Every structure is written in C-alpha cells, then in structure tokens.
C-alpha cells in the first residue's frame, strides 16, 4: 500500500522530531545545579567590573521572562508549541536576538560549502569508483583510491589543520580563514563573489579529500557486480559505444546504492563540517555552535542542534519518498 | 608467530594496523620513561611557545605544556575513552542484538525500530546536548559514558543480523535437538561463531568512540584540564596556533590522531577479511 507507506514514513518523521524536542527539553533540566540565567548574569556583571547587588531581582525577572517560573508540564507544552512554530527562543549571550535569526545569518555559509563539498566529492568519487572497476580505464587511476581512502579515515577538521598550515600559512595560496576578507562588506558584485569562492576553497577541499574515497569504494563494488550482468554483455554485443555502455548501462544502474549511502552519511558530514568551520573560522553554523559552547549560550546550542536534527530529518524524509521515483525497482509494497 | 606472519602476507591490512600501533606504543613508551607525566603534560611545566629542540623534542605550547608529554598522556587518555565507550557500546549492542534476534517477536520489533530511529539522528549533535548539560562536571570517565550512550546501535544491528542468519543453520538445530538450553546454545554454539564479528565490531565502535571524543573535545566540551588529544586540538584552535606559525603545536596531535585512525581503519579492514574472507580485497 503506497499511501500507507507514505503516512507511516511521515509519522516516523514526527516521532523523531518529538523525540529530539523532548531530549532538548528534558536533558538540560536533568543536569542538577545548573542555572544558565544566573551564570550569564554573573559573567556579565564580572565583565562590567562590578557585582550587582540586585542580582536576585534580575534573576527572578528573567525567570519570569523566559517562563521558567511556570510548572514543568506547562513549560513543556509551551516549549513544544514554540518549537513547532520554529521559535527556538532567544540567545543568552546576544540577548534580544532570536536563535532562529542567528541560525538564519549563518545558514547560507554552511549550505554553500557543505553542498559544494557533497556534490563535488559524490560526483568525483562515483565516477572514479566506476572507472576503477572498468577494465578499459587507465591503470594509473587504480592507485588513487587507496590514497584517498587513507584520507577518509581521518576526520575532516584534522585534514583542515594540515591544509591551513601548508596552503595558507606556508605557501600563502589561500586565505588563512574567515568567509571573506576583513574590511569588505558582503555584496553581490563579481569581485566579492570571487573572494567568497576563494575563501571557501580550503574548507571545502578538506571535506572533499576526506569523503571522495568512500564514494569511490562503494561505487567500485557495485560496478564490479554489474559487469557480470547479461544486459552488459548484450549492450556490448549490440556494438554500442564504450561511453554509452559505461554511463547508460553501468553507472546508471550502479548509482542507486550510492544515493542511499548519501542519505545515510549526511548526518556525519554535517557534524564534521561544523568542526571544519571552527578550524577555518568560517562564519557558518558550526562556528556559531562552537562560539555558543565557549560562551555558555545554552539556548543557542540547543536551538542549533534541534535545527540540524530537523533539517536532516526533512532531507531523509524527502529522499525516502523520492527513491521509488529514482529507482522503479524499489517498491514499498513488500516492505 | 611464523603462521601469523604468513597470514599477514595474505592480509596486509592487519599487518599495517598492528604496525601503526606498535610504532605508537614504542613512541609512547620512550616518552613514558622520559617524563613525569603528572607534571610535564600540564600547564607551566616548561617555558611557553618553544619550537622543537633537543631539550623539548616536540616543543611546548602557549600554556607551558611539554608537547611530547602531552601526546604520551593524551594518547593513553584518548584511547581509554575510545576503548571504554567502545566496549560498553559493543556489550550493550551484543546483548540487545542477541535478545532481538534470538527471541524475535515484539522484542525484536521494539529494539529494531529504536535502532532505526536513533541511527537517523546525527549522534554527535545529541552528544553535544548531553555534554553541554554536564559541562561543569566533565571528566574522562563521564565523557566515555556519554559517548557509550550512543555507541550501541551499530553493534546491535550487526550482531542481530548475524544471529538471525546463524540461528537457522543445521548445527544449531542439531544443538537444539540434542537438548541444549538457550543459555548453552548462546554461549557454546553462537558466541564462538560470532567472535570474528565481535572483534571487527569492537574496532568499529572504538573508532567511533575516539572520533566522537575528539570531535566533542575540539568543540570545547571535554574535560578542560586533561591533556587528551582532542583537548590539544581545541587549544590549537583556541590560541590560533597555526596563525602564529606554531606548527609543532598542531603537528604533534594531528600526526598521532592520523596514526590512530589509519591504524584502526586497517585493523578493521583486516579483521573484516578475517571474519568474512569472501569480501573482495580493495586496499
């Protein structure tokens, strides 16, 4: 039953979202002795160089403002309702700013490098893997994969550190960090966009280097299996051109498990991308998360984590629903 | 020994994996006898910002830690976190996998759907919430336990699948017919057949544990006082060591982390082949 599967899958999505929101609500409240508001106020008054005598009044005032004086079940309901409307609360460090706005400012940067890195490494890896399994491909290619696989064992940001040292600090080919040159104002001129791309090169490269090998390995396995298939022999016997057999018959059929793998690896990629941003001081969500952690900005930390879980959940939901369209062989009726 | 060497010739990954850890072990053993780790790996043990020299072979950092000592202590602590988390994860996963596959029915449904749901949530993100809620009291053991709390899904899945395929084999039916009870069958018949899978799984979950621990620590969620590899990476980023040209500060932990991961990766691939010789060799 197709509609049955779709309904089930959507329900699962909401179950995951509810679970994530509940974890977000319960965990911080379980940690005993933590009072983010008080901590924040103490930190601020210390930065200002004086201890406020009316601290208690302020703590109370803020508790009312954040709704922390209400009974827990009521807080929970309010929390779920707010999350449903994508209201993730206000940042503790940049107080009047909403967490959602902070995420909105950082999101385009992350989307830019992560999607570029994913698309590039997926395409490169898939083609490379297909070529290695292809008997008529240049032999030299076979040596690239073990090399790339070694990179794939190492976390992105560790590679990032190495790249920064050699290509930014020693050779000065690339900027050492940041999203655009200090002192320029983001605009949509050609000059600025070039600088933007230039700054995004090294962070994306560290992700591409680390993930291409994995894609190549998976694709190689599928391609080897497919080569024994009858339709491959038939295509050859018909006298089709090599490239037609390679792309139309081989790659096309071997691609599908790759797309499944893509969906499964997204979570890791996003988490890894976060630390790459921290290493490069790239102004995306990962850096925002890193800053919030150092500044004890709890609402922002929880907001970002929840946002990422939701985003990933939506992507996985869409991919799952798209599979039958990509691959007619997938039929959810039996599942 | 000779048999082992002959086997390694056929399965070079296993050899590479062992070699990496032997190198690491020798490197750490030398450092262990050279330094008083309880002092040299902590701040103010040496003059700050010194590049590598005869006196300080790997240099010192901005807070006056001796990096060789930091690496020796850090490798030990990081491996301890990874192994603790990996062992707990594997043990939990094995028990759950067994229960699910051996008893089937609604237990299987519950365990399997729980694993499926949790696997789609990015683990590191949940770990970040847990770790930031307990940030003040963070210690090596607590970090290991937090990581272990999300390290059991992979093993559960592997072991469940493996037991499901084993339980229908004739030798198990023979065991059942000869009157062995469930406990005997699990420990005398199933477990020995699962050992290679358990070993490969353990390497996988230890890798995952180390990966998560270094990631959390690099985000600033580790035990701030401990000289683990991840915390060293955190300080490298925090003090922008590379921008100041202090390459040695980053080089030491980065090299060791790469050695550990490549070692575990080869070991895992080697054990996979040992467990399942039919998989084609790729590396």
PDB file of C-alpha atoms in Angstrom, chain B residues 19 21 30 36 69 78-79 85 123 209 235:
ATOM      1  CA  UNK B  19      52.431  -1.861  12.783  1.00  0.00           C
ATOM      2  CA  UNK B  21      50.014   0.616  16.979  1.00  0.00           C
ATOM      3  CA  UNK B  30      60.003   6.251  25.354  1.00  0.00           C
ATOM      4  CA  UNK B  36      56.918  12.784  34.768  1.00  0.00           C
ATOM      5  CA  UNK B  69      54.474  14.543  27.401  1.00  0.00           C
ATOM      6  CA  UNK B  78      42.020   9.242  24.328  1.00  0.00           C
ATOM      7  CA  UNK B  79      42.439   5.505  23.734  1.00  0.00           C
ATOM      8  CA  UNK B  85      32.970   3.708  25.161  1.00  0.00           C
ATOM      9  CA  UNK B 123      24.817  11.210  17.031  1.00  0.00           C
ATOM     10  CA  UNK B 209      34.217   6.419  20.261  1.00  0.00           C
ATOM     11  CA  UNK B 235      43.758  24.629  22.371  1.00  0.00           C
TER      12      UNK B 235
END
